[in-house]
Coordinates of C-alpha atoms in Angstrom, one line a residue:
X1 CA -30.5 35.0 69.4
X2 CA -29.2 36.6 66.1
X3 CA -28.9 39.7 68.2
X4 CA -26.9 38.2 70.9
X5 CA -23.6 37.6 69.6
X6 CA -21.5 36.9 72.8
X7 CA -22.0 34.2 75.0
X8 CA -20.6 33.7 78.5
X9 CA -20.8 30.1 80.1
X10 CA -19.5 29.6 83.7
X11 CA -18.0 26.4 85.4
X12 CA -17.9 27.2 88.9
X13 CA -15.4 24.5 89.9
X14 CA -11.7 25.0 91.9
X15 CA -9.4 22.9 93.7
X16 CA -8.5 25.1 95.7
X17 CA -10.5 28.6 97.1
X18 CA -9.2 31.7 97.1
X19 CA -9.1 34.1 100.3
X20 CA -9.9 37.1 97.7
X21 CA -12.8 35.5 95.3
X22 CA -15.9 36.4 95.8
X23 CA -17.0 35.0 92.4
X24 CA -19.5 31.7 92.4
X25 CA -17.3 28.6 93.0
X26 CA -17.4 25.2 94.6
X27 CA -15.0 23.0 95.4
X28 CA -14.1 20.4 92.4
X29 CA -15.9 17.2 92.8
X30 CA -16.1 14.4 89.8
X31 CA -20.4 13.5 90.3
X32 CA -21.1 17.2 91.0
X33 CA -19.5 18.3 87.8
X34 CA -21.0 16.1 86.0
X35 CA -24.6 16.7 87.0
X36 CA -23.9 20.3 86.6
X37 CA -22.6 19.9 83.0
X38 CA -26.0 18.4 82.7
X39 CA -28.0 21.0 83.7
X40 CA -26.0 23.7 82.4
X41 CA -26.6 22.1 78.8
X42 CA -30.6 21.6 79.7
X43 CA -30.4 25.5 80.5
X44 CA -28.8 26.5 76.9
X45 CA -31.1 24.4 75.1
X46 CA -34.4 25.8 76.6
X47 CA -32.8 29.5 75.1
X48 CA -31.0 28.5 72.0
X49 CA -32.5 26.4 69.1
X50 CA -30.8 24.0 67.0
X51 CA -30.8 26.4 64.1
X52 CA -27.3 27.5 64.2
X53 CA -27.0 30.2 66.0
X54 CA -23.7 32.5 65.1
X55 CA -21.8 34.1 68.1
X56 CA -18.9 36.5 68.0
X57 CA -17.1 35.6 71.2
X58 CA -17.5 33.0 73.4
X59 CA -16.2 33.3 77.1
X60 CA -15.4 29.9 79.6
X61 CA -14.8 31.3 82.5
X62 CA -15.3 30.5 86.4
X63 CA -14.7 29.4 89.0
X64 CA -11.4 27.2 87.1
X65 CA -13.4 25.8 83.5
X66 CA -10.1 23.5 83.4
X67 CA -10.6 21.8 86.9
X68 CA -12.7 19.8 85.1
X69 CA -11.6 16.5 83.8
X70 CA -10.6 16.2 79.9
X71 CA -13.7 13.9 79.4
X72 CA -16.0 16.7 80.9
X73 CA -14.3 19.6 79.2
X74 CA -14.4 18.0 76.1
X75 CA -18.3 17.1 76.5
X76 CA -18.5 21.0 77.3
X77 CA -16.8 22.0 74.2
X78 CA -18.8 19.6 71.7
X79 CA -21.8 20.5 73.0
X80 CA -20.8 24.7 72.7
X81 CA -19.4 23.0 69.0
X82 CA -23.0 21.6 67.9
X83 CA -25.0 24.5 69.8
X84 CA -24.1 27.7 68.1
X85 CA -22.3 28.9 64.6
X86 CA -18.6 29.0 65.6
X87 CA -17.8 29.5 61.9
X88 CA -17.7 33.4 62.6
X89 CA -16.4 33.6 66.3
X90 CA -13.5 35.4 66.4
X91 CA -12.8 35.3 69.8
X92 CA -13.3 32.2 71.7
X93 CA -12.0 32.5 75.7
X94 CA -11.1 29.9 78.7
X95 CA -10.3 31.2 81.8
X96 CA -7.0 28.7 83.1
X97 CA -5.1 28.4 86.4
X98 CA -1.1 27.8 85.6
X99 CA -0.6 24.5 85.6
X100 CA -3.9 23.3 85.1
X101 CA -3.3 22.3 81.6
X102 CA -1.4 19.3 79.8
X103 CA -1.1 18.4 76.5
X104 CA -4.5 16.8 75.9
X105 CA -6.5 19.4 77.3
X106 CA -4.0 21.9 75.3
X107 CA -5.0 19.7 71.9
X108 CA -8.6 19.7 73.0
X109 CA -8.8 23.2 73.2
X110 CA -7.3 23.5 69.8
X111 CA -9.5 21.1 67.9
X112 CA -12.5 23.0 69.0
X113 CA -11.1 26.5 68.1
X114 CA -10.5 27.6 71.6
X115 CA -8.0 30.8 70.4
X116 CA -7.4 33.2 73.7
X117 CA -6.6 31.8 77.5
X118 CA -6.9 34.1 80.2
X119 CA -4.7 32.9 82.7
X120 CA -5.1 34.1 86.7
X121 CA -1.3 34.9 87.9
X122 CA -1.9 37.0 90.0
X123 CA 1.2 37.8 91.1
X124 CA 5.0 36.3 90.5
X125 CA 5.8 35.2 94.2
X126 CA 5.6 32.0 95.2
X127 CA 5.0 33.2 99.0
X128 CA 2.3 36.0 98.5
X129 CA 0.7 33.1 96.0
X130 CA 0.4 30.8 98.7
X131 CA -0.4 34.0 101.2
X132 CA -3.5 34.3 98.2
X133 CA -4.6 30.9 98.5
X134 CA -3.6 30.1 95.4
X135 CA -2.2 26.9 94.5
X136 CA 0.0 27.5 91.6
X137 CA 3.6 28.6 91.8
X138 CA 5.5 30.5 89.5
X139 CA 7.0 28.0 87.5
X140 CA 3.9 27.0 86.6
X141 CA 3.1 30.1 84.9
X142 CA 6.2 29.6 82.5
X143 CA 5.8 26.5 81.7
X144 CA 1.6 26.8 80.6
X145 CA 2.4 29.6 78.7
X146 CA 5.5 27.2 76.7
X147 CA 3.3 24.7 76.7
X148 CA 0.6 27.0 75.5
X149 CA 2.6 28.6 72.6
X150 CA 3.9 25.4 71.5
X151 CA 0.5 24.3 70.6
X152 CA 0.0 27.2 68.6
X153 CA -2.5 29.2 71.1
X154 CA -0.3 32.7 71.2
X155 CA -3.3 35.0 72.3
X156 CA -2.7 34.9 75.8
X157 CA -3.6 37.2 78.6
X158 CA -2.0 37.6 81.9
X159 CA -4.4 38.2 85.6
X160 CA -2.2 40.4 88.5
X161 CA -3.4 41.8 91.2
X162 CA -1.8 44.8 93.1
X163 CA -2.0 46.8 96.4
X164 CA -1.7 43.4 98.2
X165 CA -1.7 42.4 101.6
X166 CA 1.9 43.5 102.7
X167 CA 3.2 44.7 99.3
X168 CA 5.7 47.1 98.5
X169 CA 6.2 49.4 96.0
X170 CA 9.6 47.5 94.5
X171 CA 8.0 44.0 95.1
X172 CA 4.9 45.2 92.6
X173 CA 7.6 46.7 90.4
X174 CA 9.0 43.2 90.1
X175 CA 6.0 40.9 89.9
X176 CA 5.0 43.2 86.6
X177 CA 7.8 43.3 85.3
X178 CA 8.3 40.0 85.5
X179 CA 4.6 39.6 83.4
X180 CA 5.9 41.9 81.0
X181 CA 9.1 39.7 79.8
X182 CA 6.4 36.8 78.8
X183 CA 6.1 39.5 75.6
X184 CA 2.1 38.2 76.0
X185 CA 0.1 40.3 74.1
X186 CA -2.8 41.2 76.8
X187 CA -2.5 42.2 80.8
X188 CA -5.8 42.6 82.8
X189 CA -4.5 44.0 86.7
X190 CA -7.0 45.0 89.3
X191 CA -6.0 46.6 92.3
X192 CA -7.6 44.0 95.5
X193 CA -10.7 44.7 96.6
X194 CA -11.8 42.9 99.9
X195 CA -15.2 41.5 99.1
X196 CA -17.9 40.4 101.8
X197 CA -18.0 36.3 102.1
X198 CA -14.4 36.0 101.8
X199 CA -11.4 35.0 104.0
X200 CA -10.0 38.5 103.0
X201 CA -12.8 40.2 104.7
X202 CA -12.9 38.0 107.7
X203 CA -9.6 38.9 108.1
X204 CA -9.7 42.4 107.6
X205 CA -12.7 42.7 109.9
X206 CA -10.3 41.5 112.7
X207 CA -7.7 44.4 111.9
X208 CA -5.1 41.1 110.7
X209 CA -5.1 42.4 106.8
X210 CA -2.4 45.0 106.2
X211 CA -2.8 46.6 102.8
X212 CA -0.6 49.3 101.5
X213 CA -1.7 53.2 102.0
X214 CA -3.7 54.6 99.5
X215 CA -1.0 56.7 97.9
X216 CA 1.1 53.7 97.9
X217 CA -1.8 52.0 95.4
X218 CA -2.1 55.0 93.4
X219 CA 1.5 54.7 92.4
X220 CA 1.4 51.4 91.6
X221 CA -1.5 52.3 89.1
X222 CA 0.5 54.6 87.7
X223 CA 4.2 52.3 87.3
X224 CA 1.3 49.7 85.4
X225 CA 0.4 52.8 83.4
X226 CA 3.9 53.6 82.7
X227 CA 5.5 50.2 82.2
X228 CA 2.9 48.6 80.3
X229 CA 3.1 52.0 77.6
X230 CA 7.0 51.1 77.7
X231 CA 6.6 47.7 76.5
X232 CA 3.9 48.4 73.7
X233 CA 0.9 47.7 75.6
X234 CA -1.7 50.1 75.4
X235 CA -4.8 51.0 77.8
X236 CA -7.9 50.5 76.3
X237 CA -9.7 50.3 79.6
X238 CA -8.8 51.2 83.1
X239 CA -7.5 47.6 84.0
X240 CA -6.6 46.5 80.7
X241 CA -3.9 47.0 78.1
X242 CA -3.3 45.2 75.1
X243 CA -0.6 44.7 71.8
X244 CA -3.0 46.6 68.7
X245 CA -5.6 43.7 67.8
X246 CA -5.6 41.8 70.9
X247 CA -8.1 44.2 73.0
X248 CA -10.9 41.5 74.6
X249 CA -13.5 41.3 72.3
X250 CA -15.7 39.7 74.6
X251 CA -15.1 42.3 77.2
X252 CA -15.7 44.9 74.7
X253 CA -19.1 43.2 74.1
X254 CA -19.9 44.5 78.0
X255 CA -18.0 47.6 78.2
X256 CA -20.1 48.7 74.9
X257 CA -23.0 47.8 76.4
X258 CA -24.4 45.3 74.0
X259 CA -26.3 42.3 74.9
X260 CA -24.9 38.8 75.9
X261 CA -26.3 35.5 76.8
X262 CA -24.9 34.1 80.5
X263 CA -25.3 30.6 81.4
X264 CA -24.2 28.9 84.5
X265 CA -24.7 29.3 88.6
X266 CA -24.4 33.0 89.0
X267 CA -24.2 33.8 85.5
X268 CA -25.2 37.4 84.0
X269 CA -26.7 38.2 81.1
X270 CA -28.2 41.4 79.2
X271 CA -30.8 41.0 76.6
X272 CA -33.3 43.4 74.8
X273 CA -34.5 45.5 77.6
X274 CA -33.4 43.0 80.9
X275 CA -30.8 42.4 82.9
X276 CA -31.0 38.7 84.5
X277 CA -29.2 37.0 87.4
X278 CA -29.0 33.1 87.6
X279 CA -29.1 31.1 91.1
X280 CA -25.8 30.8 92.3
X281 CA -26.1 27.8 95.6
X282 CA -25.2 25.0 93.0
X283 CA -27.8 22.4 94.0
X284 CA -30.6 24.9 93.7
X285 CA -29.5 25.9 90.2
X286 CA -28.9 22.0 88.9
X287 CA -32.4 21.3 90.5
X288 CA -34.0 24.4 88.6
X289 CA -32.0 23.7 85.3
X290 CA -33.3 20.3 85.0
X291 CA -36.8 21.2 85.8
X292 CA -37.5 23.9 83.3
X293 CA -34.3 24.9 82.2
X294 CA -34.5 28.5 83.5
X295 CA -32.5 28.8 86.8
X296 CA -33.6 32.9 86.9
X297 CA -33.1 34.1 90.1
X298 CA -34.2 37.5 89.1
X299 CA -34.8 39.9 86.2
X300 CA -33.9 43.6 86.2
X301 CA -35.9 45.6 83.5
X302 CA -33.9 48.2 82.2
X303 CA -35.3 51.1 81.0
X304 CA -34.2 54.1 79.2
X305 CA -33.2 55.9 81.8
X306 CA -30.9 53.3 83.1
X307 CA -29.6 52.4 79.7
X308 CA -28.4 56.1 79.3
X309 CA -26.6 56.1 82.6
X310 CA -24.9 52.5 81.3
X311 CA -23.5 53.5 78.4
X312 CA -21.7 56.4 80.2
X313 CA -20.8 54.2 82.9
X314 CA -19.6 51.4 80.7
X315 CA -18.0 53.7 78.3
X316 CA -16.4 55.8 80.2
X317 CA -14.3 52.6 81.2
X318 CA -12.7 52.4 78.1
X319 CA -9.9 55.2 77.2
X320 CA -11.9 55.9 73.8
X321 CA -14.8 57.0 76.2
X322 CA -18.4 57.8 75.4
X323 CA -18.5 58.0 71.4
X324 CA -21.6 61.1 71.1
X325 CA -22.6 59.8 67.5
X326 CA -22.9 56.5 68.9
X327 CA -24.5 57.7 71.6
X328 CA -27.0 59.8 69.6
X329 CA -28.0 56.7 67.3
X330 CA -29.2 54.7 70.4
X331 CA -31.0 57.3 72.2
X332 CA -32.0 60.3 69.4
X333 CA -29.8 62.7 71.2
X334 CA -26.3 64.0 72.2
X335 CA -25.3 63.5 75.9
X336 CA -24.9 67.4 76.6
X337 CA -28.6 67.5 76.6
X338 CA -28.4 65.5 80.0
X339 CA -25.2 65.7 81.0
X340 CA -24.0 69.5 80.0
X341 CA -23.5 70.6 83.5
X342 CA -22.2 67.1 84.6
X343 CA -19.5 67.4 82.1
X344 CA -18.0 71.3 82.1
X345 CA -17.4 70.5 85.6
X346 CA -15.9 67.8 85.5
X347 CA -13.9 69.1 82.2
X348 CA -12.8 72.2 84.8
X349 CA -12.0 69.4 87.6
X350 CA -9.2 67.7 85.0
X351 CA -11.4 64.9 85.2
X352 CA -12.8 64.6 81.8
X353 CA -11.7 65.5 78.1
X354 CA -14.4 66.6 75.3
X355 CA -14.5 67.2 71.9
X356 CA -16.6 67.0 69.2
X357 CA -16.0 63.1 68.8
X358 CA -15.8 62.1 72.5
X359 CA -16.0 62.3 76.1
X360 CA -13.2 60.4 78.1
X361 CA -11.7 59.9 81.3
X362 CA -7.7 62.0 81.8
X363 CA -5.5 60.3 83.8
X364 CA -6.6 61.8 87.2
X365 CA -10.5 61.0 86.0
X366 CA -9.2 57.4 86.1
X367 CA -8.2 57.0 89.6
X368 CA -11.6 58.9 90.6
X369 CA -13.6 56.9 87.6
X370 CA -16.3 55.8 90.8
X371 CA -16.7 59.8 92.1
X372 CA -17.0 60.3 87.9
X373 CA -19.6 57.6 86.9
X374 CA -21.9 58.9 89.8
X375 CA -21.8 62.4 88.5
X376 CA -23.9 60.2 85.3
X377 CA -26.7 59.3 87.1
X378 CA -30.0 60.5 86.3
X379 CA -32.8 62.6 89.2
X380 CA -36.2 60.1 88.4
X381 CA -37.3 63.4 87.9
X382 CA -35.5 64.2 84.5
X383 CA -38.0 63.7 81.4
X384 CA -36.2 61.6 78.5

């Protein structure tokens, strides 16, 4: 575990599902959360001794971690409290729906060092919320982040999504512009992707989902670039921008491609040399949990090969980009000797930037990043 300094833990309870998710979520029920929490802790145990084991960041995140009552969310957090370290956890994460929280669960969250809530907007409209299936309105993103602030958690980050169903150019303008008056220190914004098992795609597969033209998307991506600069938020990934300090250190932990415990129905994790999927039906991962602890559904070795083409994935995502001495200390050589073709032509594209420190995506190479990353993967043929 001492290697493993970032934790991820998923509840995968809503009261409500929305026609976009495609994440591992059930709807909120009082017994079933309960024997999940169960399970879920007979799971961390069978990986994590009692020998205090220090994290780094912890993320809560779902599903909606705070549709669960304050008497389960507090069992959660004492049992994360006694578990692992948390004297050296600087970042500790609960993903929150506006208007989810009061102020005991606001006080709870305090007394056990809770420090950053992500909170999933989506988007300032009360119409296109309820068009989302969401059940929040915008009032309610207001008054969590006062209530939020006046218990002294500042280190909050804002969810949008853009390139809606029947959104316009001016109304995306607004609903981020709107975001950006909260003066909250972190914005993650994903343009919508319609995802299989989803009302969305059910939808769209009937020709009843109207989402704005391509060209339309790219120039919302680039008034989030723009506006977000303007109000002293700066892009550190492709979808998120941050004050100085407040990047996502838990996200980091992924986008650096360093390993991470994930516990929970559906939960990923990456350790030395694996990549490992849990169960995501919910009775089949209590009923595994409480049998040996080790709801797996399967384990991805990950050799070297696919490590390299990782790391440029992964850090290609961040504006920094690739860092070649870092790069070189985990494999015993610079990327050119791969990649030397791969990147002069996609330097001579205006896709990429390189010098002697880094390789990174321009500004164009972001809204291609897919058509760059697979320009990074590797013939089986290629000797490492």
């Amino acid at each position: 575990m001492n290697a493993i300094q970032s934790v991820y833990i998923h509840i995968p309870f809503c009261q409500q599902i929305c026609y976009y998710c495609d994440f591992t979520k059930f709807f909120y029920n009082e017994k079933r959360a309960n024997d999940y929490l169960v399970a879920l802790k007979n799971e961390i145990s069978t990986y994590v001794d009692d020998t205090g084991n220090k994290v780094k960041t912890v993320f809560i995140g779902g599903g909606t971690p705070t549709a669960l009552s304050v008497n389960q969310l507090e069992s959660l957090l004492s049992f994360i409290d006694k578990k692992f370290d948390m004297t050296q956890c600087e970042e500790y994460t609960i993903e929150a729906n506006p208007g989810d929280f009061n102020d005991e669960k606001v006080k709870l969250l305090k007394t056990y060092g809770v420090n950053r809530v992500s909170l999933g907007v989506q988007v300032f409209d009360d119409h296109m919320l309820k068009e989302l299936g969401r059940l929040h309105k915008v009032k309610d993103v207001y008054e969590t982040v006062e209530l939020l602030q006046n218990n002294g958690i500042t280190n909050i980050s804002t969810d949008l999504i853009y390139a809606l169903p029947n959104q316009t150019i001016d109304h995306f303008k607004n609903s981020l512009n709107q975001a950006m008056a909260l003066g909250l220190p972190h914005l993650s914004t994903y343009a919508l992707q319609i995802e299989p098992k989803t009302v969305f795609f059910q939808r769209h597969k009937k020709g009843k989902l109207q989402r704005p033209a391509q060209e339309e998307e790219v120039e919302m991506y680039h008034i989030l670039t723009d506006t977000t600069k303007k109000h002293g938020l700066l892009q550190y990934e492709i979808s998120n921008f941050a004050k100085a300090g407040f990047e996502s250190k838990h996200n980091l932990t992924y986008w650096d491609n360093n390993y991470y415990y994930g516990f929970g129905a559906g939960a990923y994790g990456y350790i030395p040399g694996k990549r490992y999927g849990n169960i995501r039906p919910l009775p089949a991962y209590i009923k595994q949990a409480m049998a040996d602890g080790k709801p797996v559904l399967h384990i991805d070795q990950i050799n070297n090969k696919e490590q390299i083409e990782e790391e440029m994935f992964l850090g290609l995502r961040k504006m920094q980009g690739v860092n070649k001495q870092t790069f070189a200390s985990r494999f015993g050589f610079f990327p050119d000797k791969l990649y030397k073709s791969s990147i002069e032509s996609l330097v001579q594209k205006g896709w990429l930037q390189e010098d002697d420190m880094s390789i990174r995506l321009t500004s164009e190479g972001k809204l291609l990043a897919n058509e760059v990353f697979e320009r990074f993967l590797l013939e089986d043929s290629v000797q490492i």
